mmCIF file of C-alpha atoms in Angstrom:
data_model
loop_
_atom_site.group_PDB
_atom_site.id
_atom_site.type_symbol
_atom_site.label_atom_id
_atom_site.label_comp_id
_atom_site.label_asym_id
_atom_site.label_seq_id
_atom_site.Cartn_x
_atom_site.Cartn_y
_atom_site.Cartn_z
ATOM 1 C CA MET A 1 204.786 22.670 50.967
ATOM 2 C CA SER A 2 203.385 20.357 48.335
ATOM 3 C CA THR A 3 205.169 22.303 45.574
ATOM 4 C CA LEU A 4 208.495 21.994 47.401
ATOM 5 C CA GLU A 5 207.952 18.273 47.948
ATOM 6 C CA SER A 6 207.085 17.682 44.297
ATOM 7 C CA ALA A 7 210.171 19.614 43.213
ATOM 8 C CA ARG A 8 212.308 17.509 45.544
ATOM 9 C CA ARG A 9 210.869 14.313 44.102
ATOM 10 C CA ARG A 10 211.556 15.484 40.550
ATOM 11 C CA LEU A 11 215.160 16.269 41.462
ATOM 12 C CA LYS A 12 215.595 12.825 43.056
ATOM 13 C CA ALA A 13 214.185 11.253 39.915
ATOM 14 C CA HIS A 14 216.825 13.132 37.849
ATOM 15 C CA PRO A 15 220.111 12.973 39.817
ATOM 16 C CA THR A 16 222.147 14.528 36.995
ATOM 17 C CA ALA A 17 219.949 17.623 37.042
ATOM 18 C CA LEU A 18 220.341 17.780 40.833
ATOM 19 C CA ASP A 19 224.124 17.579 40.516
ATOM 20 C CA ALA A 20 224.086 20.255 37.832
ATOM 21 C CA ALA A 21 222.088 22.543 40.129
ATOM 22 C CA LEU A 22 224.515 21.799 42.969
ATOM 23 C CA ALA A 23 227.500 22.561 40.709
ATOM 24 C CA ALA A 24 225.913 25.867 39.691
ATOM 25 C CA GLY A 25 225.370 26.787 43.340
ATOM 26 C CA VAL A 26 228.964 25.889 44.245
ATOM 27 C CA LEU A 27 230.261 27.920 41.308
ATOM 28 C CA ALA A 28 228.203 30.935 42.369
ATOM 29 C CA CYS A 29 229.579 30.683 45.929
ATOM 30 C CA MET A 30 233.178 30.346 44.722
ATOM 31 C CA VAL A 31 232.884 33.275 42.352
ATOM 32 C CA ALA A 32 231.232 35.426 45.011
ATOM 33 C CA GLY A 33 233.966 34.494 47.471
ATOM 34 C CA SER A 34 236.715 35.268 44.990
ATOM 35 C CA PHE A 35 235.561 38.893 44.747
ATOM 36 C CA VAL A 36 235.968 39.433 48.510
ATOM 37 C CA ASP A 37 239.301 39.950 50.268
ATOM 38 C CA PRO A 38 239.025 39.566 54.041
ATOM 39 C CA ARG A 39 242.645 40.647 54.653
ATOM 40 C CA ASP A 40 243.808 44.211 55.101
ATOM 41 C CA LYS A 41 246.844 45.799 56.722
ATOM 42 C CA HIS A 42 244.611 47.393 59.329
ATOM 43 C CA GLY A 43 242.861 44.097 60.171
ATOM 44 C CA VAL A 44 239.902 42.279 58.700
ATOM 45 C CA ASP A 45 238.235 44.481 56.091
ATOM 46 C CA TRP A 46 235.816 43.158 53.474
ATOM 47 C CA VAL A 47 236.849 44.881 50.260
ATOM 48 C CA LEU A 48 236.123 43.995 46.645
ATOM 49 C CA ARG A 49 238.900 42.582 44.503
ATOM 50 C CA THR A 50 239.165 41.161 41.033
ATOM 51 C CA PRO A 51 240.119 37.458 40.752
ATOM 52 C CA GLU A 52 242.728 36.303 38.308
ATOM 53 C CA THR A 53 241.729 34.679 35.043
ATOM 54 C CA LEU A 54 243.369 31.367 35.997
ATOM 55 C CA SER A 55 241.362 31.295 39.220
ATOM 56 C CA LEU A 56 238.103 31.826 37.316
ATOM 57 C CA VAL A 57 239.024 29.021 34.895
ATOM 58 C CA LEU A 58 239.864 26.684 37.780
ATOM 59 C CA MET A 59 236.553 27.492 39.505
ATOM 60 C CA VAL A 60 234.559 26.769 36.337
ATOM 61 C CA LEU A 61 236.403 23.466 35.725
ATOM 62 C CA ALA A 62 236.038 22.337 39.348
ATOM 63 C CA ALA A 63 232.325 23.178 39.426
ATOM 64 C CA GLY A 64 231.772 21.467 36.058
ATOM 65 C CA ALA A 65 233.428 18.303 37.380
ATOM 66 C CA LEU A 66 230.860 18.133 40.193
ATOM 67 C CA VAL A 67 228.128 17.342 37.652
ATOM 68 C CA PHE A 68 229.657 13.832 37.364
ATOM 69 C CA ARG A 69 230.355 13.326 41.065
ATOM 70 C CA ARG A 70 227.963 10.335 41.403
ATOM 71 C CA ARG A 71 229.399 8.436 38.436
ATOM 72 C CA ALA A 72 233.072 8.529 39.513
ATOM 73 C CA PRO A 73 233.372 10.066 43.004
ATOM 74 C CA LEU A 74 237.050 9.194 43.529
ATOM 75 C CA ARG A 75 238.114 10.561 40.146
ATOM 76 C CA ILE A 76 236.131 13.745 40.641
ATOM 77 C CA LEU A 77 237.742 14.160 44.062
ATOM 78 C CA GLY A 78 241.212 13.756 42.525
ATOM 79 C CA LEU A 79 240.372 16.260 39.784
ATOM 80 C CA THR A 80 238.919 18.914 42.096
ATOM 81 C CA GLY A 81 241.760 18.354 44.555
ATOM 82 C CA THR A 82 244.277 18.977 41.784
ATOM 83 C CA PHE A 83 242.527 22.230 40.821
ATOM 84 C CA SER A 84 242.608 23.290 44.470
ATOM 85 C CA VAL A 85 246.337 22.606 44.820
ATOM 86 C CA VAL A 86 247.038 24.594 41.649
ATOM 87 C CA GLU A 87 245.044 27.494 43.050
ATOM 88 C CA PHE A 88 246.909 27.305 46.394
ATOM 89 C CA VAL A 89 250.251 27.502 44.548
ATOM 90 C CA THR A 90 249.440 30.160 41.926
ATOM 91 C CA GLY A 91 246.634 32.245 43.406
ATOM 92 C CA ASP A 92 247.452 35.498 45.173
ATOM 93 C CA PRO A 93 245.074 36.320 46.586
ATOM 94 C CA ARG A 94 243.527 32.868 46.519
ATOM 95 C CA ALA A 95 240.049 31.961 45.234
ATOM 96 C CA PRO A 96 237.970 29.355 47.148
ATOM 97 C CA VAL A 97 238.435 26.576 44.589
ATOM 98 C CA ALA A 98 238.813 24.088 47.468
ATOM 99 C CA MET A 99 235.039 24.325 48.009
ATOM 100 C CA ALA A 100 234.554 21.945 45.057
ATOM 101 C CA ALA A 101 237.039 19.483 46.558
ATOM 102 C CA VAL A 102 235.142 19.601 49.868
ATOM 103 C CA VAL A 103 231.873 18.704 48.073
ATOM 104 C CA ALA A 104 233.639 15.905 46.185
ATOM 105 C CA LEU A 105 235.071 14.513 49.444
ATOM 106 C CA TYR A 106 231.588 14.525 50.978
ATOM 107 C CA THR A 107 230.329 12.537 47.974
ATOM 108 C CA VAL A 108 233.094 9.958 48.377
ATOM 109 C CA ALA A 109 232.305 9.541 52.079
ATOM 110 C CA ALA A 110 228.560 9.221 51.384
ATOM 111 C CA THR A 111 228.919 6.596 48.641
ATOM 112 C CA THR A 112 231.775 4.346 49.831
ATOM 113 C CA ASP A 113 232.577 2.355 52.952
ATOM 114 C CA ARG A 114 234.052 3.701 56.160
ATOM 115 C CA SER A 115 237.582 2.407 55.622
ATOM 116 C CA THR A 116 237.754 4.083 52.217
ATOM 117 C CA THR A 117 236.414 7.288 53.746
ATOM 118 C CA TRP A 118 239.136 7.247 56.399
ATOM 119 C CA ARG A 119 241.961 6.632 53.923
ATOM 120 C CA VAL A 120 240.766 9.070 51.270
ATOM 121 C CA GLY A 121 239.694 11.677 53.821
ATOM 122 C CA LEU A 122 243.043 11.709 55.617
ATOM 123 C CA LEU A 123 244.917 11.871 52.311
ATOM 124 C CA THR A 124 242.763 14.743 51.039
ATOM 125 C CA MET A 125 243.039 16.687 54.285
ATOM 126 C CA THR A 126 246.820 16.215 54.340
ATOM 127 C CA VAL A 127 247.369 17.229 50.718
ATOM 128 C CA LEU A 128 245.046 20.246 50.728
ATOM 129 C CA THR A 129 246.134 21.546 54.134
ATOM 130 C CA GLY A 130 249.826 20.985 53.362
ATOM 131 C CA ALA A 131 249.570 22.782 50.027
ATOM 132 C CA ALA A 132 247.692 25.670 51.643
ATOM 133 C CA MET A 133 250.284 26.016 54.458
ATOM 134 C CA LEU A 134 253.428 25.581 52.375
ATOM 135 C CA ALA A 135 252.481 27.571 49.269
ATOM 136 C CA GLY A 136 251.491 31.202 48.931
ATOM 137 C CA PRO A 137 252.264 34.353 50.880
ATOM 138 C CA LEU A 138 250.206 33.456 53.981
ATOM 139 C CA PRO A 139 251.878 32.057 57.132
ATOM 140 C CA TRP A 140 251.154 28.404 57.826
ATOM 141 C CA TYR A 141 248.959 29.199 60.820
ATOM 142 C CA ALA A 142 246.710 31.570 58.872
ATOM 143 C CA GLN A 143 242.971 31.250 59.402
ATOM 144 C CA GLU A 144 242.365 30.397 55.747
ATOM 145 C CA ASN A 145 244.782 27.443 55.942
ATOM 146 C CA LEU A 146 243.168 26.063 59.101
ATOM 147 C CA ALA A 147 239.742 26.484 57.483
ATOM 148 C CA VAL A 148 240.793 24.089 54.700
ATOM 149 C CA PHE A 149 241.631 21.460 57.315
ATOM 150 C CA ALA A 150 238.342 22.006 59.196
ATOM 151 C CA TRP A 151 236.065 21.986 56.151
ATOM 152 C CA SER A 152 237.612 18.859 54.616
ATOM 153 C CA GLY A 153 237.307 17.036 57.952
ATOM 154 C CA MET A 154 233.666 18.054 58.352
ATOM 155 C CA ALA A 155 232.914 16.963 54.776
ATOM 156 C CA ALA A 156 234.323 13.474 55.421
ATOM 157 C CA ALA A 157 232.496 13.152 58.748
ATOM 158 C CA GLY A 158 229.211 14.453 57.337
ATOM 159 C CA GLY A 159 229.306 12.116 54.329
ATOM 160 C CA ASP A 160 230.080 9.129 56.572
ATOM 161 C CA ALA A 161 227.168 10.015 58.864
ATOM 162 C CA VAL A 162 224.774 10.251 55.897
ATOM 163 C CA ARG A 163 225.958 6.902 54.563
ATOM 164 C CA SER A 164 225.596 5.262 57.982
ATOM 165 C CA ARG A 165 222.052 6.559 58.358
ATOM 166 C CA ARG A 166 221.138 5.397 54.867
ATOM 167 C CA ASP A 167 222.543 1.925 55.568
ATOM 168 C CA PHE A 168 220.660 1.817 58.875
ATOM 169 C CA VAL A 169 217.358 2.719 57.219
ATOM 170 C CA GLN A 170 218.007 0.156 54.483
ATOM 171 C CA ALA A 171 218.742 -2.522 57.078
ATOM 172 C CA ILE A 172 215.492 -1.730 58.898
ATOM 173 C CA ARG A 173 213.582 -1.904 55.616
ATOM 174 C CA GLU A 174 215.178 -5.250 54.727
ATOM 175 C CA ARG A 175 214.363 -6.674 58.172
ATOM 176 C CA ALA A 176 210.769 -5.522 57.806
ATOM 177 C CA GLU A 177 210.533 -7.138 54.371
ATOM 178 C CA LYS A 178 212.104 -10.335 55.703
ATOM 179 C CA ALA A 179 209.672 -10.378 58.618
ATOM 180 C CA GLU A 180 206.788 -9.917 56.182
ATOM 181 C CA ARG A 181 208.048 -12.804 54.046
ATOM 182 C CA THR A 182 208.439 -14.925 57.174
ATOM 183 C CA ARG A 183 204.851 -14.180 58.207
ATOM 184 C CA GLU A 184 203.623 -15.104 54.725
ATOM 185 C CA GLU A 185 205.619 -18.343 54.765
ATOM 186 C CA GLU A 186 204.290 -19.174 58.228
ATOM 187 C CA ALA A 187 200.741 -18.514 57.032
ATOM 188 C CA ARG A 188 201.264 -20.772 54.010
ATOM 189 C CA ARG A 189 202.741 -23.469 56.268
ATOM 190 C CA ARG A 190 199.740 -23.321 58.584
ATOM 191 C CA VAL A 191 197.387 -23.506 55.616
ATOM 192 C CA ALA A 192 199.224 -26.591 54.354
ATOM 193 C CA GLU A 193 199.054 -28.218 57.785
ATOM 194 C CA GLU A 194 195.353 -27.451 58.041
ATOM 195 C CA ARG A 195 194.728 -28.950 54.614
ATOM 196 C CA LEU A 196 196.628 -32.073 55.645
ATOM 197 C CA ARG A 197 194.549 -32.334 58.802
ATOM 198 C CA ILE A 198 191.327 -31.988 56.817
ATOM 199 C CA ALA A 199 192.582 -34.616 54.367
ATOM 200 C CA ARG A 200 193.133 -37.013 57.273
ATOM 201 C CA ASP A 201 189.613 -36.338 58.519
ATOM 202 C CA LEU A 202 188.204 -36.996 55.063
ATOM 203 C CA HIS A 203 190.104 -40.262 54.826
ATOM 204 C CA ASP A 204 188.955 -41.432 58.250
ATOM 205 C CA VAL A 205 185.323 -40.532 57.611
ATOM 206 C CA VAL A 206 185.152 -42.064 54.141
ATOM 207 C CA ALA A 207 187.021 -45.238 55.080
ATOM 208 C CA HIS A 208 184.877 -45.811 58.148
ATOM 209 C CA HIS A 209 181.495 -45.356 56.531
ATOM 210 C CA ILE A 210 182.361 -47.032 53.216
ATOM 211 C CA ALA A 211 183.508 -50.099 55.170
ATOM 212 C CA LEU A 212 180.169 -50.180 56.986
ATOM 213 C CA VAL A 213 178.234 -49.701 53.765
ATOM 214 C CA ASN A 214 180.244 -52.484 52.135
ATOM 215 C CA VAL A 215 179.548 -54.928 54.973
ATOM 216 C CA GLN A 216 175.842 -54.129 55.210
ATOM 217 C CA ALA A 217 175.415 -54.273 51.444
ATOM 218 C CA GLY A 218 177.042 -57.705 51.416
ATOM 219 C CA VAL A 219 174.709 -58.880 54.188
ATOM 220 C CA ALA A 220 171.662 -57.551 52.309
ATOM 221 C CA ALA A 221 172.701 -59.265 49.095
ATOM 222 C CA HIS A 222 173.268 -62.551 50.948
ATOM 223 C CA VAL A 223 169.900 -62.732 52.733
ATOM 224 C CA MET A 224 167.741 -60.877 50.197
ATOM 225 C CA ASP A 225 165.876 -63.980 48.969
ATOM 226 C CA ARG A 226 165.638 -66.051 52.153
ATOM 227 C CA ARG A 227 165.213 -63.395 54.857
ATOM 228 C CA PRO A 228 163.895 -60.156 53.358
ATOM 229 C CA ASP A 229 163.299 -58.634 56.813
ATOM 230 C CA GLN A 230 166.980 -58.941 57.698
ATOM 231 C CA ALA A 231 167.915 -57.597 54.263
ATOM 232 C CA LYS A 232 165.634 -54.639 54.835
ATOM 233 C CA GLU A 233 167.316 -53.992 58.185
ATOM 234 C CA ALA A 234 170.755 -54.190 56.566
ATOM 235 C CA LEU A 235 169.715 -51.738 53.876
ATOM 236 C CA ALA A 236 168.444 -49.391 56.579
ATOM 237 C CA HIS A 237 171.902 -49.540 58.158
ATOM 238 C CA VAL A 238 173.416 -48.780 54.741
ATOM 239 C CA ARG A 239 171.167 -45.771 54.432
ATOM 240 C CA GLU A 240 172.027 -44.566 57.924
ATOM 241 C CA ALA A 241 175.758 -45.054 57.383
ATOM 242 C CA SER A 242 175.653 -43.199 54.061
ATOM 243 C CA ARG A 243 173.675 -40.334 55.617
ATOM 244 C CA SER A 244 176.154 -40.123 58.479
ATOM 245 C CA ALA A 245 179.043 -40.153 55.995
ATOM 246 C CA LEU A 246 177.496 -37.314 54.016
ATOM 247 C CA ASN A 247 176.911 -35.277 57.166
ATOM 248 C CA GLU A 248 180.491 -35.693 58.360
ATOM 249 C CA LEU A 249 181.859 -34.993 54.897
ATOM 250 C CA ARG A 250 179.755 -31.853 54.712
ATOM 251 C CA ALA A 251 181.015 -30.707 58.112
ATOM 252 C CA THR A 252 184.642 -31.497 57.280
ATOM 253 C CA VAL A 253 184.645 -29.924 53.831
ATOM 254 C CA GLY A 254 182.798 -26.984 55.342
ATOM 255 C CA LEU A 255 186.032 -26.116 57.138
ATOM 256 C CA LEU A 256 187.339 -25.007 53.750
ATOM 257 C CA ARG A 257 184.555 -22.480 53.287
ATOM 258 C CA GLN A 258 185.146 -18.763 53.680
ATOM 259 C CA SER A 259 183.702 -16.985 56.684
ATOM 260 C CA ASP A 260 181.072 -15.256 54.555
ATOM 261 C CA ASP A 261 179.897 -18.396 52.753
ATOM 262 C CA PRO A 262 176.265 -19.374 53.453
ATOM 263 C CA GLU A 263 175.347 -22.407 55.519
ATOM 264 C CA ALA A 264 178.687 -22.619 57.273
ATOM 265 C CA PRO A 265 178.960 -25.771 59.428
ATOM 266 C CA THR A 266 178.280 -25.346 63.108
ATOM 267 C CA GLU A 267 178.646 -28.959 64.261
ATOM 268 C CA PRO A 268 181.710 -29.419 66.510
ATOM 269 C CA ALA A 269 184.410 -31.932 65.670
ATOM 270 C CA PRO A 270 183.709 -35.439 67.020
ATOM 271 C CA GLY A 271 185.362 -36.611 70.232
ATOM 272 C CA LEU A 272 185.224 -39.343 72.824
ATOM 273 C CA ASP A 273 181.800 -38.125 73.943
ATOM 274 C CA ARG A 274 180.518 -39.752 70.736
ATOM 275 C CA LEU A 275 182.357 -43.036 71.319
ATOM 276 C CA ASP A 276 179.135 -44.956 72.112
ATOM 277 C CA GLU A 277 177.578 -43.715 68.879
ATOM 278 C CA LEU A 278 180.694 -44.754 66.943
ATOM 279 C CA VAL A 279 180.771 -48.209 68.492
ATOM 280 C CA GLY A 280 177.056 -48.594 67.816
ATOM 281 C CA THR A 281 177.606 -48.215 64.076
ATOM 282 C CA PHE A 282 180.109 -51.083 64.119
ATOM 283 C CA ARG A 283 177.847 -53.259 66.253
ATOM 284 C CA SER A 284 175.019 -52.701 63.847
ATOM 285 C CA ALA A 285 177.347 -53.916 61.091
ATOM 286 C CA GLY A 286 177.877 -57.191 62.921
ATOM 287 C CA LEU A 287 181.186 -56.517 64.716
ATOM 288 C CA HIS A 288 181.226 -57.447 68.388
ATOM 289 C CA VAL A 289 182.865 -54.548 70.256
ATOM 290 C CA GLU A 290 183.458 -54.200 73.998
ATOM 291 C CA VAL A 291 184.346 -50.843 75.561
ATOM 292 C CA ALA A 292 186.108 -50.138 78.864
ATOM 293 C CA ARG A 293 186.677 -46.578 80.048
ATOM 294 C CA THR A 294 188.331 -45.115 83.155
ATOM 295 C CA ASP A 295 188.609 -41.545 81.926
ATOM 296 C CA SER A 296 185.471 -40.150 83.498
ATOM 297 C CA GLY A 297 185.823 -36.500 84.436
ATOM 298 C CA THR A 298 188.815 -35.963 82.132
ATOM 299 C CA SER A 299 188.548 -32.852 79.985
ATOM 300 C CA LEU A 300 190.615 -33.230 76.846
ATOM 301 C CA PRO A 301 191.802 -30.493 74.481
ATOM 302 C CA ALA A 302 189.866 -30.477 71.248
ATOM 303 C CA ALA A 303 192.840 -31.723 69.216
ATOM 304 C CA VAL A 304 193.501 -34.642 71.569
ATOM 305 C CA ASP A 305 189.798 -35.497 71.762
ATOM 306 C CA LEU A 306 189.518 -35.583 67.969
ATOM 307 C CA ALA A 307 192.732 -37.612 67.584
ATOM 308 C CA ALA A 308 191.540 -40.206 70.132
ATOM 309 C CA TYR A 309 188.208 -40.535 68.316
ATOM 310 C CA ARG A 310 189.887 -40.918 64.919
ATOM 311 C CA VAL A 311 192.361 -43.523 66.216
ATOM 312 C CA ILE A 312 189.527 -45.674 67.543
ATOM 313 C CA GLN A 313 187.489 -45.143 64.392
ATOM 314 C CA GLU A 314 190.360 -46.126 62.100
ATOM 315 C CA ALA A 315 191.361 -49.110 64.233
ATOM 316 C CA LEU A 316 187.803 -50.505 64.302
ATOM 317 C CA THR A 317 187.466 -49.878 60.561
ATOM 318 C CA ASN A 318 190.603 -51.943 59.981
ATOM 319 C CA VAL A 319 189.182 -54.693 62.180
ATOM 320 C CA GLN A 320 185.983 -54.629 60.155
ATOM 321 C CA LYS A 321 187.866 -54.836 56.861
ATOM 322 C CA HIS A 322 190.743 -57.162 57.667
ATOM 323 C CA ALA A 323 190.122 -59.253 60.787
ATOM 324 C CA GLY A 324 187.524 -61.648 59.429
ATOM 325 C CA THR A 325 183.814 -62.198 60.026
ATOM 326 C CA ALA A 326 184.145 -63.731 63.501
ATOM 327 C CA ALA A 327 186.426 -61.081 64.921
ATOM 328 C CA ARG A 328 185.846 -59.436 68.280
ATOM 329 C CA ALA A 329 187.255 -56.060 69.253
ATOM 330 C CA GLU A 330 188.077 -54.508 72.615
ATOM 331 C CA VAL A 331 188.410 -50.753 73.131
ATOM 332 C CA SER A 332 189.882 -49.260 76.275
ATOM 333 C CA VAL A 333 190.303 -45.597 77.182
ATOM 334 C CA VAL A 334 192.437 -45.100 80.299
ATOM 335 C CA ARG A 335 193.777 -41.964 81.999
ATOM 336 C CA VAL A 336 197.347 -42.619 83.160
ATOM 337 C CA GLY A 337 198.962 -39.619 84.834
ATOM 338 C CA PRO A 338 199.380 -36.759 82.344
ATOM 339 C CA ASN A 339 198.406 -38.987 79.397
ATOM 340 C CA ILE A 340 195.399 -40.761 78.071
ATOM 341 C CA GLU A 341 195.954 -44.205 76.561
ATOM 342 C CA ILE A 342 193.821 -45.652 73.772
ATOM 343 C CA THR A 343 194.010 -49.395 73.102
ATOM 344 C CA VAL A 344 192.117 -51.337 70.431
ATOM 345 C CA LEU A 345 192.559 -55.130 70.347
ATOM 346 C CA ASP A 346 191.059 -57.757 68.106
ATOM 347 C CA ASN A 347 191.315 -61.514 67.834
ATOM 348 C CA GLY A 348 190.876 -61.651 64.074
ATOM 349 C CA SER A 349 192.280 -64.371 61.947
ATOM 350 C CA GLY A 350 194.193 -61.891 59.843
ATOM 351 C CA GLU A 351 192.795 -63.111 56.523
ATOM 352 C CA ASP A 352 193.957 -59.828 54.984
ATOM 353 C CA ASP A 353 197.392 -58.736 56.207
ATOM 354 C CA GLY A 354 196.839 -55.126 55.189
ATOM 355 C CA PRO A 355 197.009 -53.547 58.630
ATOM 356 C CA VAL A 356 199.759 -55.869 59.783
ATOM 357 C CA SER A 357 202.034 -54.807 56.971
ATOM 358 C CA GLY A 358 201.766 -51.223 58.034
ATOM 359 C CA GLY A 359 201.572 -49.934 54.494
ATOM 360 C CA GLY A 360 198.011 -48.623 54.635
ATOM 361 C CA HIS A 361 197.213 -44.946 54.710
ATOM 362 C CA GLY A 362 194.986 -45.465 57.756
ATOM 363 C CA LEU A 363 197.853 -46.432 60.058
ATOM 364 C CA LEU A 364 199.992 -43.685 58.562
ATOM 365 C CA GLY A 365 197.253 -41.149 59.220
ATOM 366 C CA MET A 366 196.895 -42.340 62.822
ATOM 367 C CA ARG A 367 200.629 -42.104 63.368
ATOM 368 C CA GLU A 368 200.774 -38.585 61.933
ATOM 369 C CA ARG A 369 197.905 -37.445 64.142
ATOM 370 C CA VAL A 370 199.452 -38.845 67.300
ATOM 371 C CA THR A 371 202.953 -37.597 66.470
ATOM 372 C CA ALA A 372 201.643 -34.100 65.765
ATOM 373 C CA LEU A 373 200.390 -33.997 69.379
ATOM 374 C CA ARG A 374 203.724 -35.317 70.712
ATOM 375 C CA GLY A 375 202.221 -38.676 71.480
ATOM 376 C CA THR A 376 203.265 -42.227 70.578
ATOM 377 C CA LEU A 377 201.512 -44.901 68.541
ATOM 378 C CA THR A 378 202.340 -48.601 68.591
ATOM 379 C CA THR A 379 200.735 -51.035 66.168
ATOM 380 C CA GLY A 380 201.391 -54.659 65.371
ATOM 381 C CA PRO A 381 200.142 -58.238 65.533
ATOM 382 C CA ARG A 382 199.293 -59.829 68.871
ATOM 383 C CA TYR A 383 200.789 -63.042 70.143
ATOM 384 C CA GLY A 384 198.345 -65.819 69.314
ATOM 385 C CA GLY A 385 196.566 -63.879 66.592
ATOM 386 C CA GLY A 386 194.882 -60.576 66.114
ATOM 387 C CA PHE A 387 196.104 -57.006 66.004
ATOM 388 C CA ARG A 388 196.841 -54.328 68.586
ATOM 389 C CA VAL A 389 196.711 -50.538 68.297
ATOM 390 C CA HIS A 390 198.002 -48.573 71.289
ATOM 391 C CA ALA A 391 198.152 -44.759 71.376
ATOM 392 C CA ILE A 392 199.428 -42.525 74.175
ATOM 393 C CA LEU A 393 198.247 -38.931 73.948
ATOM 394 C CA PRO A 394 199.226 -36.094 76.312
ATOM 395 C CA VAL A 395 196.229 -34.482 77.964
ATOM 396 C CA LYS A 396 197.855 -31.057 77.544
ATOM 397 C CA SER A 397 198.881 -31.058 73.926
ATOM 398 C CA ARG A 398 201.146 -28.606 72.094
ATOM 399 C CA THR A 399 198.203 -27.720 69.908
ATOM 400 C CA ALA A 400 196.062 -26.921 72.904
ATOM 401 C CA SER A 401 198.724 -24.811 74.565
ATOM 402 C CA ALA A 402 199.205 -22.837 71.390
ATOM 403 C CA LYS A 403 195.445 -22.442 71.051
ATOM 404 C CA ASP A 404 195.471 -23.607 67.453
ATOM 405 C CA PRO A 405 192.112 -24.200 65.841
ATOM 406 C CA VAL A 406 190.911 -27.778 65.630
#
C-alpha cells in the first residue's frame, strides 16, 4: 500500500509523465479494440481482424495528442475529435479512435466551468454521434453509434462531477484557512486589548502613588528644620506609598508573565473592598476625604469592581494634584437599579486647570474604562468652584457576561 501511494504521489508531482502513461494506456486499448470485430452475419462473433494503416496512424496521433491534454484541453479535444470524424468516414470496419476524444472531453469538463462543459459537451456529442450515424456502412441505430453518444455524455458528466468535487474541497479548505486567520486576528486583538488594560492600570497606579510621594516629600522638605517629628512622619508616608506603588506595579506587570514563570503574582485586582485603604492613603497625605456608601451587599463583577476603584483613585489623584492645598473631596458609591454610580466631588480652587481641560491621560483612561463596560462617565467643573466626576457602571457588565479575564 505504501509503494502504491508513493507511486501515486510521484505521478502527481510529474503530470506530464502521468498524461504520457494515460496516453499509452489509451493507445493500447484502441489498438486492442481495432483487432476485434464484434459483427458477423450470424450475430455477434468476436473474431480477429487487421486494422487499416490509416486507422493505426489516427490512433497513434490521437493518443500522442493526449500527452498535452492539460496544457490546451480545448485544442486537444478539437484535434482528437477531428481524428475520430476522419475514422468514422474512412474506416471500414472502424477503429475506436473516438476513445481519445472521450478522454479529451473529460479533461475539458474537469478543468473548465460548467457552462463551457455544457456547450462543448453538446457540440462534441452532436458532431461525433452525427458523423458515426451518417457515415459508414452501419445503420444509424447501430449499437456502435449509440455507444459514441453514451460515452461522450458520460465523459462530460464525469469530468463535471470531478471538477465540482475539487471546487467543493477547495472551498472547504479556504473557509478553514479563513477561520484560522480570523481566530489568529481575534487572539491578537484580545492581546492588544489586554495590553491596553494593563497600560491603564500602570498609569493609574503610578500617577496615584507618585502624587502622594510628591506631596509628602514637599511636606517633609518644608518642616524638616522646624518640626523634625512631622518630617519623619511624612517621610514614613513616602516610604509606605513607594512600597505600595512597587507592590502594585509588581502585581500589574506580573500579568505579562508566562504561566511557567516563577513567582507569578497571586494578589487579586483591587476593588471597592479596598476603598477605605485607598482613601486612607490620601488622608495621610493631607487631603480631607469623606466617603458615603449605599452599596452594601452588592456583588460586582471583577471588571466593574476594578473600574470603580480606578475611577475613584484617578479622581482623588487629580484632586490632590490640581485642586489646591485646602481642597476637600467627597466620594459616594450608590447602587441605583441595575447600575452602580460613582461620584467624586471637590471644592478646589482650580489653581491648575489640567483636569478641567479634559486633556489629561487620566480622564481619558477613566473614560475608556467606563465605556468598555458600556457605562457612562461625566466630568466637568462644578457651579461655584471645584470639579465633579460621575460614573455610571452596569452591575452586569459585558465583560462579566463574556467571562473575560480581569
